[in-house]
Coordinates of C-alpha atoms and ligand atoms in Angstrom, one line a residue:
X1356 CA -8.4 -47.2 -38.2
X1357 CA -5.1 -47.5 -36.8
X1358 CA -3.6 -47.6 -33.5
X1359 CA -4.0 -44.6 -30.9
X1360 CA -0.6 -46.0 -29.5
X1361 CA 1.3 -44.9 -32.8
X1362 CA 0.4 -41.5 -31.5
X1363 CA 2.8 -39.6 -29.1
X1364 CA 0.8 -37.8 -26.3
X1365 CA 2.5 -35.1 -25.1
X1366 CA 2.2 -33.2 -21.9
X1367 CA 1.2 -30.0 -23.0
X1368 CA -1.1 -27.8 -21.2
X1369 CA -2.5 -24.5 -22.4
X1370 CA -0.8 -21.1 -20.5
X1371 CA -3.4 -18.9 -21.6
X1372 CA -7.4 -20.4 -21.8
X1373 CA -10.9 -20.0 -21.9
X1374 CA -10.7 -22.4 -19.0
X1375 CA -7.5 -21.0 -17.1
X1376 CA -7.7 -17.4 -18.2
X1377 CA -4.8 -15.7 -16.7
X1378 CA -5.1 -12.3 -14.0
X1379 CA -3.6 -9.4 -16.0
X1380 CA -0.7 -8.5 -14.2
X1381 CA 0.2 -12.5 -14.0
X1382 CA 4.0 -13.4 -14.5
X1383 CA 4.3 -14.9 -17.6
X1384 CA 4.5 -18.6 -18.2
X1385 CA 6.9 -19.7 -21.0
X1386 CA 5.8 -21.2 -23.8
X1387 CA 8.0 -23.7 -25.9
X1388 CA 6.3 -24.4 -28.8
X1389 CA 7.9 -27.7 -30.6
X1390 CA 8.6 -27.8 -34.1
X1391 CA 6.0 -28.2 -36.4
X1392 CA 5.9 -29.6 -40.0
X1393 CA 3.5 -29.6 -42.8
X1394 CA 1.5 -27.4 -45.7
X1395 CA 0.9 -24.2 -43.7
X1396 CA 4.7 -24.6 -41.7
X1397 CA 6.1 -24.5 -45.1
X1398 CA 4.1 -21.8 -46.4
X1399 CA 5.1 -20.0 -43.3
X1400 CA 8.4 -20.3 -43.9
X1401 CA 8.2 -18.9 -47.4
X1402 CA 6.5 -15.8 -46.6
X1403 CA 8.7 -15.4 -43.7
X1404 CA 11.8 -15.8 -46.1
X1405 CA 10.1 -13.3 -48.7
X1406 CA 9.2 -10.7 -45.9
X1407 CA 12.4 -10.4 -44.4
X1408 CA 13.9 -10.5 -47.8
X1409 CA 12.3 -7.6 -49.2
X1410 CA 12.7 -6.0 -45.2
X1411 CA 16.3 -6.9 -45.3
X1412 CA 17.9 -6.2 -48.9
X1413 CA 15.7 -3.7 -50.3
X1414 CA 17.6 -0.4 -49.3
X1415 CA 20.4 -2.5 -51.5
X1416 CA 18.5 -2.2 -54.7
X1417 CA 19.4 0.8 -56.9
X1418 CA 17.4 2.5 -59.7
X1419 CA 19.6 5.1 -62.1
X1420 CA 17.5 8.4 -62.0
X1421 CA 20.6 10.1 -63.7
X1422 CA 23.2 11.9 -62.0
X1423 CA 21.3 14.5 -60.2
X1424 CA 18.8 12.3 -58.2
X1425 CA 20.0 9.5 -56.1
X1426 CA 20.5 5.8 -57.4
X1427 CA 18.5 4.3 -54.2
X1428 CA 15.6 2.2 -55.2
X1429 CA 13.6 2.5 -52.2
X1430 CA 14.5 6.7 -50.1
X1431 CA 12.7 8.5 -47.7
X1432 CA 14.9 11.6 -48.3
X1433 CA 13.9 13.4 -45.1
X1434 CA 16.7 16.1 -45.4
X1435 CA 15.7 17.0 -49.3
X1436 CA 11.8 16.5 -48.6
X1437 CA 11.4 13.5 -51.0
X1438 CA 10.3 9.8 -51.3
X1439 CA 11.8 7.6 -53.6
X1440 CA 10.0 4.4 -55.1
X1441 CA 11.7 3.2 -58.2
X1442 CA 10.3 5.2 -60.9
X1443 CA 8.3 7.1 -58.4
X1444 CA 9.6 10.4 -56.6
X1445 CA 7.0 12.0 -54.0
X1446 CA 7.1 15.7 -53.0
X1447 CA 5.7 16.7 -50.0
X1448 CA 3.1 18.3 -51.5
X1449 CA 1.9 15.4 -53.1
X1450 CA 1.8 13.0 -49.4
X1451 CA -2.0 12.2 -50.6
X1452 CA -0.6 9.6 -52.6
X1453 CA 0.8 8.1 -49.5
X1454 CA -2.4 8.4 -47.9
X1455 CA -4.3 6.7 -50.2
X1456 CA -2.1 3.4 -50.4
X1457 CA -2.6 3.9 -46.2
X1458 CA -6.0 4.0 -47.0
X1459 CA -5.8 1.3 -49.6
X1460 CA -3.5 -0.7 -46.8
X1461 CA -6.6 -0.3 -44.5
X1462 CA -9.6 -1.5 -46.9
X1463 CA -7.3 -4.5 -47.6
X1464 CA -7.0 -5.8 -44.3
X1465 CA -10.6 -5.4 -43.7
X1466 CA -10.8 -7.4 -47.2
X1467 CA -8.3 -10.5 -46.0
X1468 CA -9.6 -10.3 -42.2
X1469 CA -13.1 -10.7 -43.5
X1470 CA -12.6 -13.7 -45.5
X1471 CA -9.5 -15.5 -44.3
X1472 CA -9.6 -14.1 -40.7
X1473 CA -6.2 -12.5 -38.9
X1474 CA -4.3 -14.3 -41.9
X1475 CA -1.9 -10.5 -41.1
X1476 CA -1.7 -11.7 -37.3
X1477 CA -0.4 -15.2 -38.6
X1478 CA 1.8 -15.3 -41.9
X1479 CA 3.2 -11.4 -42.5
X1480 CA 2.9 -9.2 -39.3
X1481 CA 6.5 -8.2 -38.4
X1482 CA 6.0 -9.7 -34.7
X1483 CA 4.6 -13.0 -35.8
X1484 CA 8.0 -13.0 -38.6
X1485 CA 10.1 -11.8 -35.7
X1486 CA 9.3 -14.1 -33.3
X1487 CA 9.5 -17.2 -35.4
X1488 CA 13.1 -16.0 -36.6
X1489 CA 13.7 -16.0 -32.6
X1490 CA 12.6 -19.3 -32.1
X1491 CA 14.5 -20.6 -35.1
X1492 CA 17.8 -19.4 -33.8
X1493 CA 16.0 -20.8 -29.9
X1494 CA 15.5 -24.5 -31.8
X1495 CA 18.9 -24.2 -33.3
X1496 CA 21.0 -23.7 -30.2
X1497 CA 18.9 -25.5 -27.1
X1498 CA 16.9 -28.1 -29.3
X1499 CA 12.9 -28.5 -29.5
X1500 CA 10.7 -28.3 -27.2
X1501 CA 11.5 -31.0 -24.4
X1502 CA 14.7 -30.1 -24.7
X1503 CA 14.2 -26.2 -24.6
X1504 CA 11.7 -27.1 -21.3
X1505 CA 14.5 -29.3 -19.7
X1506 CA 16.9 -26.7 -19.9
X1507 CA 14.9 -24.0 -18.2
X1508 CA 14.0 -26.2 -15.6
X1509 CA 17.4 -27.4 -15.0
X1510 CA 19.9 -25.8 -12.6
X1511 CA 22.6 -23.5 -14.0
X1512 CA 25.7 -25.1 -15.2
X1513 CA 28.0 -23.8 -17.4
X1514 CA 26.4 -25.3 -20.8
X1515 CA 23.0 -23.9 -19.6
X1516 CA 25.2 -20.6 -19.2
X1517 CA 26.9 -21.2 -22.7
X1518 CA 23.6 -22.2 -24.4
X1519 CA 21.9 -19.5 -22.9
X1520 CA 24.3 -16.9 -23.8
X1521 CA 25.0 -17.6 -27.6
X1522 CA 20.8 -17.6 -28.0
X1523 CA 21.1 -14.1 -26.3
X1524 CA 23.9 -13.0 -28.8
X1525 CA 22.5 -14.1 -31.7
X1526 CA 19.4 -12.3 -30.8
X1527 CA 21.0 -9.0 -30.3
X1528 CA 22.7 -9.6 -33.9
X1529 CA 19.8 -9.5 -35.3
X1530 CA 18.3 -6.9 -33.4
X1531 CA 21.1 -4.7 -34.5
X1532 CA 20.8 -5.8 -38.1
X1533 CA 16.7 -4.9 -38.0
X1534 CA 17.4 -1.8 -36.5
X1535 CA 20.5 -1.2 -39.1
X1536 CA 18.5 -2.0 -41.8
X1537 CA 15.7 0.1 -40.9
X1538 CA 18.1 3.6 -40.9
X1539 CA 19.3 2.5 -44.4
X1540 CA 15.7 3.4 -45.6
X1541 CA 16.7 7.2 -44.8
X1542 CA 20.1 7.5 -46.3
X1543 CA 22.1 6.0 -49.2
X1544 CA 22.8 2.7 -47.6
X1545 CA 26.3 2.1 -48.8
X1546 CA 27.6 5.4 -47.5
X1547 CA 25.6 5.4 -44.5
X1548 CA 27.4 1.4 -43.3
X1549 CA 30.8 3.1 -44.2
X1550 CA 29.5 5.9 -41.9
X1551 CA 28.3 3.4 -39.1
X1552 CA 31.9 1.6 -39.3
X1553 CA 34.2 4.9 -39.1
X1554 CA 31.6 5.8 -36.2
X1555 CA 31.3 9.5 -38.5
X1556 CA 27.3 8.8 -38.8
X1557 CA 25.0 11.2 -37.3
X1558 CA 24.2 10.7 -33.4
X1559 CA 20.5 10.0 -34.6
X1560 CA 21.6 6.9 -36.5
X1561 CA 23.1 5.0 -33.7
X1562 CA 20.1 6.1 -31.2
X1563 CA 18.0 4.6 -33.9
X1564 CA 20.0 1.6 -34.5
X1565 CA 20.2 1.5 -30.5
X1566 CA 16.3 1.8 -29.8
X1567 CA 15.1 -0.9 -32.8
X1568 CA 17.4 -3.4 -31.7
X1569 CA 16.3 -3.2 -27.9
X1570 CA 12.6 -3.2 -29.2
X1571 CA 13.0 -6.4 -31.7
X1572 CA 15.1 -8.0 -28.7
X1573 CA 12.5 -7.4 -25.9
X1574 CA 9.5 -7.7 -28.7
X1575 CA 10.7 -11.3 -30.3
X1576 CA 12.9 -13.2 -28.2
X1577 CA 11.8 -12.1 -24.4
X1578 CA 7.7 -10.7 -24.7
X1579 CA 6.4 -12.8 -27.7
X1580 CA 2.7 -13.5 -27.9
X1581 CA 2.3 -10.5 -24.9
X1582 CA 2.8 -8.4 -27.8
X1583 CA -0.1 -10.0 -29.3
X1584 CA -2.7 -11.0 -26.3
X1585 CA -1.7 -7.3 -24.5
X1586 CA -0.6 -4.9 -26.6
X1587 CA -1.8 -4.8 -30.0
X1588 CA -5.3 -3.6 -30.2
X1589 CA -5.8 -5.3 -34.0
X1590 CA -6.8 -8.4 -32.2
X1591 CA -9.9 -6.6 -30.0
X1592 CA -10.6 -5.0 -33.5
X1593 CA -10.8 -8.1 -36.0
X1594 CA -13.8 -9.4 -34.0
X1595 CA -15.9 -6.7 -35.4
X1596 CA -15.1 -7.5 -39.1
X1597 CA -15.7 -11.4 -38.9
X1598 CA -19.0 -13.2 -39.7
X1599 CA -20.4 -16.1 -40.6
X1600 CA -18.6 -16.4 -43.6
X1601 CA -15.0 -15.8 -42.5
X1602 CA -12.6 -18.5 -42.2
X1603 CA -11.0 -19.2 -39.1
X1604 CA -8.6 -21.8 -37.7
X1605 CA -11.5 -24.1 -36.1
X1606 CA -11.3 -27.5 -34.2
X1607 CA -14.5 -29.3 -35.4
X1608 CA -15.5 -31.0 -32.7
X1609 CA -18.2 -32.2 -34.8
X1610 CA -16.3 -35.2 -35.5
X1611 CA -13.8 -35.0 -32.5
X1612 CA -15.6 -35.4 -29.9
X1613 CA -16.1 -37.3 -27.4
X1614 CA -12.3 -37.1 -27.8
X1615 CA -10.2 -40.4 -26.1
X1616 CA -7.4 -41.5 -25.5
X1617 CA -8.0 -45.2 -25.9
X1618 CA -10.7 -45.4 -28.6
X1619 CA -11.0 -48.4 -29.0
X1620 CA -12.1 -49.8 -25.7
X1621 CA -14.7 -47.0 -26.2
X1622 CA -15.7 -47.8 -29.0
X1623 CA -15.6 -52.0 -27.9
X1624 CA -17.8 -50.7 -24.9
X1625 CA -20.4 -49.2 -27.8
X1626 CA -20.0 -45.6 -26.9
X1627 CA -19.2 -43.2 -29.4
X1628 CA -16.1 -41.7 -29.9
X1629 CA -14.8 -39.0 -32.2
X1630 CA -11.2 -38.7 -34.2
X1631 CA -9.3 -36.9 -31.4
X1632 CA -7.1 -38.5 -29.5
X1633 CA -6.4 -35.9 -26.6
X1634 CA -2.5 -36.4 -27.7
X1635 CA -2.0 -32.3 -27.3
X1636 CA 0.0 -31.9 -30.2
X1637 CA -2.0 -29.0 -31.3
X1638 CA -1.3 -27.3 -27.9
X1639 CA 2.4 -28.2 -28.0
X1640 CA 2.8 -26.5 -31.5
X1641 CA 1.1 -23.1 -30.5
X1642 CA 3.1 -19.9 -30.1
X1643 CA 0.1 -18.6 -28.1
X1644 CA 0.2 -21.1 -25.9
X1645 CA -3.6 -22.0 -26.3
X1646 CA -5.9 -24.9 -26.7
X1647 CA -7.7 -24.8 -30.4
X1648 CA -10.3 -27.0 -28.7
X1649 CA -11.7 -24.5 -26.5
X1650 CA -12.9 -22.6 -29.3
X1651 CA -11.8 -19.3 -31.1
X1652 CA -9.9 -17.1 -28.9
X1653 CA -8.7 -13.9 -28.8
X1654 CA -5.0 -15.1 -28.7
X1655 CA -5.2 -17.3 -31.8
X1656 CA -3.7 -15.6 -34.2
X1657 CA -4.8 -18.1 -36.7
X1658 CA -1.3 -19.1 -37.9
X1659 CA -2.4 -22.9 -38.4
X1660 CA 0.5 -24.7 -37.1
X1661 CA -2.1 -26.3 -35.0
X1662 CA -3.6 -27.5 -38.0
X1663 CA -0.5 -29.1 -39.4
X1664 CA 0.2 -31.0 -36.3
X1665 CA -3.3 -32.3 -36.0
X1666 CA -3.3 -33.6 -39.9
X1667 CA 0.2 -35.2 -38.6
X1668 CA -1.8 -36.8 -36.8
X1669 CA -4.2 -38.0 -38.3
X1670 CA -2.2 -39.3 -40.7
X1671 CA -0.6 -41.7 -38.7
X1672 CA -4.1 -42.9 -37.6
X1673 CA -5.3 -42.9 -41.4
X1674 CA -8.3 -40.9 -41.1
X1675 CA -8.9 -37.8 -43.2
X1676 CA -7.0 -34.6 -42.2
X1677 CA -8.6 -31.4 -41.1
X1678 CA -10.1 -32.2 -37.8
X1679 CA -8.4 -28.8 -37.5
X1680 CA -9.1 -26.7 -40.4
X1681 CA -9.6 -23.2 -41.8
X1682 CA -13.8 -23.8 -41.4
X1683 CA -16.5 -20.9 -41.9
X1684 CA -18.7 -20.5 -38.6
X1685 CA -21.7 -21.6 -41.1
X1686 CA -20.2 -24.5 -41.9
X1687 CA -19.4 -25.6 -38.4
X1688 CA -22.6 -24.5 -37.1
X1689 CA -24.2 -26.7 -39.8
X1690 CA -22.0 -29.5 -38.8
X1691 CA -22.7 -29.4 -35.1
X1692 CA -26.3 -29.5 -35.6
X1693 CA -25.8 -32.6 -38.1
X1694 CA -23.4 -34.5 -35.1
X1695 CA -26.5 -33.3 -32.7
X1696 CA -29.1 -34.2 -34.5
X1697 CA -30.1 -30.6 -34.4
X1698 CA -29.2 -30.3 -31.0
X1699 CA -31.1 -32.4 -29.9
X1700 CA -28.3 -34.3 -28.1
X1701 CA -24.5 -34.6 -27.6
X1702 CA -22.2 -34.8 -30.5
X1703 CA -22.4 -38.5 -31.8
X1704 CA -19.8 -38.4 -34.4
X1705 CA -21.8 -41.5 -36.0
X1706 CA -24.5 -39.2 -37.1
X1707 CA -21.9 -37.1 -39.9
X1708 CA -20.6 -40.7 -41.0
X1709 CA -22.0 -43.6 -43.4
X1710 CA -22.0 -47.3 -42.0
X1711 CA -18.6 -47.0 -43.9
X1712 CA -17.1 -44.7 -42.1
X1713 CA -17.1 -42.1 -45.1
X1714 CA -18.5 -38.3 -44.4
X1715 CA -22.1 -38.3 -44.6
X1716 CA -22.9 -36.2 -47.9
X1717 CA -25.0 -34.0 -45.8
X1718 CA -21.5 -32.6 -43.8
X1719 CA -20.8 -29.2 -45.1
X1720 CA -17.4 -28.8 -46.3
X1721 CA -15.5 -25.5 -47.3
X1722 CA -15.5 -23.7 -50.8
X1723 CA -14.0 -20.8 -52.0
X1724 CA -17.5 -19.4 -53.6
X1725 CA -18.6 -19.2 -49.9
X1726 CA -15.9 -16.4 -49.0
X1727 CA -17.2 -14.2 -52.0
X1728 CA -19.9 -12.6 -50.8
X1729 CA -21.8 -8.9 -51.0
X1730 CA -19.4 -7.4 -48.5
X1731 CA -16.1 -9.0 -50.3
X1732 CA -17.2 -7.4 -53.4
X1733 CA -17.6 -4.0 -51.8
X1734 CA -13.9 -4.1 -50.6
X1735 CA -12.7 -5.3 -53.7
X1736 CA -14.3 -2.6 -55.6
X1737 CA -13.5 -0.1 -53.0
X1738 CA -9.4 -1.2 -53.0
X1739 CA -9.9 -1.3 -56.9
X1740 CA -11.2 2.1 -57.2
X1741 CA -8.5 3.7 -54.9
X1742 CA -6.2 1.9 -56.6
X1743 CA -7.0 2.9 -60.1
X1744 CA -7.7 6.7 -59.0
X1745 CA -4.0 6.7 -57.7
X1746 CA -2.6 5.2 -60.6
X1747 CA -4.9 7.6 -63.1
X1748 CA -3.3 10.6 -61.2
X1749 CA 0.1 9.2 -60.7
X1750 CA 0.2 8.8 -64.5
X1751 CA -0.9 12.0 -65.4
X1752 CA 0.7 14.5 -63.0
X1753 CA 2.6 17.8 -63.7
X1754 CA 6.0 18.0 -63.0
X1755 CA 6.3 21.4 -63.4
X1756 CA 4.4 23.6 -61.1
X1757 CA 4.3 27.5 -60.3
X1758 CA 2.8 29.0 -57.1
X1759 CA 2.6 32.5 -56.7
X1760 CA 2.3 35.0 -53.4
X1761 CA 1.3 38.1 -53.7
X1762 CA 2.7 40.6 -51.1
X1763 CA 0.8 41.7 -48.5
X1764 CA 2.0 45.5 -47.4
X1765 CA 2.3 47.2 -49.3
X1766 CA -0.4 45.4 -51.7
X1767 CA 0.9 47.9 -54.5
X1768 CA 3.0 50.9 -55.0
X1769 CA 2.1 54.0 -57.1
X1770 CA 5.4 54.8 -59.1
X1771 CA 6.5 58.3 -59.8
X1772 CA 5.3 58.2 -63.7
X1773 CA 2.1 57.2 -62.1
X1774 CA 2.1 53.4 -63.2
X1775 CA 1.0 50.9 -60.0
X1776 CA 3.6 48.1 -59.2
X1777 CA 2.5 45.0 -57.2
X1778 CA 5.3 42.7 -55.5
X1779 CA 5.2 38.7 -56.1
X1780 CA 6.8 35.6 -55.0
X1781 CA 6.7 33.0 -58.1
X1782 CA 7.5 29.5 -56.7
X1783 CA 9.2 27.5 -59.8
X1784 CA 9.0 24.1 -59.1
X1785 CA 11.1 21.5 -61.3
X1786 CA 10.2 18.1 -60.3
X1787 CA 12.4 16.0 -62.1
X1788 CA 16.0 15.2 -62.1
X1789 CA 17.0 16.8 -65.0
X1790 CA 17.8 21.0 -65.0
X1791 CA 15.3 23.0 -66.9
X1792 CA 15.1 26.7 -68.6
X1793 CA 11.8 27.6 -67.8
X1794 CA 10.0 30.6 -69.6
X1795 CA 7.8 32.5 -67.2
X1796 CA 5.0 35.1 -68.8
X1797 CA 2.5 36.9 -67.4
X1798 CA -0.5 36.9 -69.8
X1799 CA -4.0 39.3 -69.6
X1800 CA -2.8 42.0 -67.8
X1801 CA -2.7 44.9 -70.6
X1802 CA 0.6 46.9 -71.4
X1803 CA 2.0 45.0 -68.3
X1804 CA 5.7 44.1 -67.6
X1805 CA 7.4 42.4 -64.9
X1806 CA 11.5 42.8 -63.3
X1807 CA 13.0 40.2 -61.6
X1808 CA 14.4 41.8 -57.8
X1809 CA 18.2 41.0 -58.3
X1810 CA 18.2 40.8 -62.3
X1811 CA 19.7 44.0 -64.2
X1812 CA 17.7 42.5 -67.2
X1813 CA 14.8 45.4 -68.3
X1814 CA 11.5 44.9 -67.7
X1815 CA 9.6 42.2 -69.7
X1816 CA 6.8 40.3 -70.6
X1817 CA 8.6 36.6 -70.0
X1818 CA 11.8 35.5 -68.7
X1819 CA 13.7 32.4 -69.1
X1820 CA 15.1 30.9 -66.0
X1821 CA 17.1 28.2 -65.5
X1822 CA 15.8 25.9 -62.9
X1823 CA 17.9 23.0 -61.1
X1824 CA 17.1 19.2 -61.4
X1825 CA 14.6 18.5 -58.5
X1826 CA 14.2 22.1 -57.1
X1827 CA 12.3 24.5 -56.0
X1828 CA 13.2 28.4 -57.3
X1829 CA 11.8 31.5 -55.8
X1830 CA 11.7 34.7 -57.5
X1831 CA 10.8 37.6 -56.3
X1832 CA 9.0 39.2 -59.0
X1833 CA 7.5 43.0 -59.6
X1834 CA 4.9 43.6 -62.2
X1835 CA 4.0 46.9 -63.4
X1836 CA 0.9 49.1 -65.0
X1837 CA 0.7 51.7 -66.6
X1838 CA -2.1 54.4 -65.3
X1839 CA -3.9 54.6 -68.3
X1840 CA -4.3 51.0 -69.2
X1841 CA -5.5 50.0 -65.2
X1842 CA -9.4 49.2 -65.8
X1843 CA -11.1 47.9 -62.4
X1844 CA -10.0 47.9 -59.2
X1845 CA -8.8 44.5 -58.9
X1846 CA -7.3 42.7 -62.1
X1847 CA -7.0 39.1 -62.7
X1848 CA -4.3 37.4 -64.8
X1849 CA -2.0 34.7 -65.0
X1850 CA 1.7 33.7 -64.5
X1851 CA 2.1 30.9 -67.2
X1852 CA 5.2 29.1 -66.9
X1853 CA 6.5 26.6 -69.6
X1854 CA 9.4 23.7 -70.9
X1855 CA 9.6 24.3 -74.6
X1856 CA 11.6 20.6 -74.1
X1857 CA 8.9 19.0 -72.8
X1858 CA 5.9 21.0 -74.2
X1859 CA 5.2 20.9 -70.0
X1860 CA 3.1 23.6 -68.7
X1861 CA 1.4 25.4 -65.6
X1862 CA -0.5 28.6 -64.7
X1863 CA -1.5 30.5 -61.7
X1864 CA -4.0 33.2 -61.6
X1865 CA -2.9 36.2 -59.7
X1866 CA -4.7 39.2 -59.1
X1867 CA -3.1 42.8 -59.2
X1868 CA -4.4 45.4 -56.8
X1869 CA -4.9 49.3 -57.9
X1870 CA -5.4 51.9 -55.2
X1871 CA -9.3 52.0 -55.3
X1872 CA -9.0 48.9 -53.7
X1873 CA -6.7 49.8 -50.7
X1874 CA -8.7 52.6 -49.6
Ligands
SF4_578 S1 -4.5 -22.1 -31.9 FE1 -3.5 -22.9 -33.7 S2 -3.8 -21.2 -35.2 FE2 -4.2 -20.4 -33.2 S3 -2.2 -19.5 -32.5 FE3 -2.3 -21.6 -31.7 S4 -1.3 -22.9 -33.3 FE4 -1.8 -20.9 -34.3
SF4_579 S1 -7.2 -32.0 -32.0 FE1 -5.7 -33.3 -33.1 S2 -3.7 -32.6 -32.4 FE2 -5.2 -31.8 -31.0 S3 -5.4 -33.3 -29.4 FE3 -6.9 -33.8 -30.9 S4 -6.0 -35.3 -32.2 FE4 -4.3 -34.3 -31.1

């Protein structure tokens, strides 16, 4: 064992505790969390590089649906009705398949909370990536933490003032380049920025633009973890979906404790001591500002930076990492009652060692397996199911559709020749982005025939009409009977509408009324 003086302590206190649990209306303390390197920092920084990314650039990427649709990848067409994604074009008619991937988003965070805990809260919620883009642009202009506390402590001089006011500026940039990006989900984004520039955009794009950057200003760089400890409610609600089984960032105090600071004398004086060396780097590295030590807390949001710092640690002093680790509750309550000889007594870290300092074989260490479990199964075959049902109907939907509306008064008119005419509205719907001529028939209604309002053509059977690319037509539509071949009082039959292009087809089953059934 090395050491404990290779070890910086720093002074680091928590601002938010078990122990010091703060009023609710308390100011707010500021937190300066100091740079922290490792496995999970670097991880981190790749999913924060891949969510802003795809955040960022994806209103940029174009998809060719031919000239009558438009070229953006990713549109939520809010004028026109429609949602674009890639090969995909939702009508509003069809918003169940956005419900189900809300559904599907739901059963998936139950999946990941359940086995790797609030990994969402830590690595890919927007105001976990937010903030740590704020405190990248913090750590680039006033330095790391001491520094950062020095200069908030210090009086205001004009490099404070300069320092101060560059952080705020950069800040705002990229408040104004969330909230830009986010309006270019709505319109084609290259016309839209030409727009913005020649200040010709619509009033609700700058009020947009306006709102998102004040939120992601006042959200990342002033509120921070508030967000998380006060407003967000998923934190209150993760509780009920961990178990025994879920992994959460856990200080196993199993083998820490009786944590010192000089271990050695300790240890010369024959009392036991664990691996922690009370230096407080895992308090000086968390954005919640809390102590792992005390336990799970509310305010962890299990990013693991705490984790990093502590293996940083103990890699100076050469003992094995993971003193803080992503642990099961199982496993650490197995642990503690190994170091307490089944709680019989404080923890002895002796008791999970071998006179050679090794783990004892009987300390419980983490495996996958463990996480996979009745309940993980469910979710997974829940999610799958969703999944594959969405797929199955996304792959085999119409894209031609008719919807007819019979009038309602009068509900039929007896013509002078005594035939009975009903009054329709046929909706044609052509849902892709090509124009179509689509024959419309009316089938099972005997000696039948059917005018268009508006056409001089004569009375038919079927009609072609032409149909433009990614529209809706409405006809209004009369079909008449002659008296003697009207049998019942209410007749079913059908509209059939077909592509001879495509083979595509649809029907609707209309009834026509006869006066026996007015009176
Ligand atoms: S305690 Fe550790 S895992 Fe939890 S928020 Fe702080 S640094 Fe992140
Ligand atoms: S848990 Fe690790 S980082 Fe935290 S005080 Fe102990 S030794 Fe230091």
């Amino acid at each position: 064992m090395r050491d404990n003086t290779q070890v910086e302590r720093l002074e680091a206190e928590a601002v938010n505790s078990v122990r010091i649990r703060q009023p609710m209306y308390a100011a707010r303390k500021k937190i300066f969390p100091k740079r922290a390197s490792g496995s999970f920092r670097r991880f981190k920084w790749v999913v924060m590089a891949i969510t802003l990314g795809i955040y960022y650039l994806t209103p940029w990427l174009r998809w060719d649906r031919g000239q009558f649709a438009p070229d953006q990848a990713v549109l939520l067409d809010l004028a026109n009705r429609r949602f674009y994604f890639f090969f995909i074009e939702i009508w509003p008619q069809e918003f169940y398949y956005v419900a189900g991937l809300l559904v599907m988003a739901g059963v998936g965070l139950f999946l990941i909370t359940s086995t790797v805990g609030r990994a969402w809260c830590g690595y890919t919620c927007p105001q976990t990536v937010w903030v740590d883009l704020f405190l990248v642009v913090e750590r680039a202009i006033e330095g790391d933490r001491n520094a950062r506390m020095k200069l908030d402590a210090g009086p205001w001089t004009t490099r404070k003032l300069v320092l101060r006011a560059a952080k705020h500026t950069l800040w705002l940039v990229i408040g104004v380049l969330t909230g830009g990006a986010w309006i270019f989900y709505f319109a084609d984004a290259p016309t839209l920025l030409g727009e913005l520039f020649t200040i010709t955009a619509a009033p609700v794009a700058y009020i947009t633009v306006a709102v998102l950057t004040a939120t992601t200003y006042t959200f990342g760089g002033l509120m921070r973890e508030q967000v998380c400890t006060y407003m967000c409610p998923w934190p209150r609600i993760q509780a009920a979906m961990l178990d025994e089984s879920s992994l959460t960032v856990t200080y196993n105090d199993w083998r820490g404790e009786p944590r010192s600071r000089h271990a050695k004398k300790v240890l010369a004086a024959g009392q036991p001591v664990g691996d922690c060396v009370d230096c407080n780097a895992c308090v000086a590295v968390c954005p919640m500002g809390i102590v792992i030590r005390d336990g799970q807390q509310l305010e962890c949001i299990t990013c693991a930076l705490c984790i990093d710092a502590c293996d940083g640690v103990m890699d100076k002093l050469g003992k094995e990492r993971g003193l803080i680790s992503y642990a099961t509750l199982s496993d650490y309550n197995a642990n503690m009652l190994l170091a307490t000889a089944g709680g019989a007594s404080s923890v002895n870290p002796s008791l999970v060692r071998t006179a050679d300092g090794l783990f004892s074989d009987k300390v419980a260490h983490f495996h996958i397996r463990k996480i996979f479990r009745p309940r993980t199964y469910v979710y997974i075959g829940l999610w799958s199911l969703i999944g594959l049902g969405l797929l199955y109907s996304l792959l085999t939907r119409d894209r031609l559709e008719v919807n007819v509306l019979h009038d309602r008064n009068p509900q039929f008119v007896t013509l002078s020749d005594g035939s009975i005419r009903n009054g329709y509205t046929v909706k044609l719907l052509n849902m892709i982005p090509e124009p179509r001529t689509i024959i419309v028939t009316i089938q099972d209604l005997q000696g039948a025939d059917m005018s268009i309002v508006g056409d001089d053509v004569p009375a038919s059977r079927s009609f072609a009409i032409p149909v433009e690319p990614d529209r809706l037509k409405m006809l209004k539509v009369f079909v008449r009977q002659p008296a003697d071949q009207i049998h019942g009082t209410a007749q079913t039959f059908k509209f059939r509408v077909e592509d001879k292009a495509s083979s595509e087809s649809d029907e609707y089953t209309a009834t026509f009324n006869t006066p026996e059934i007015a009176r």
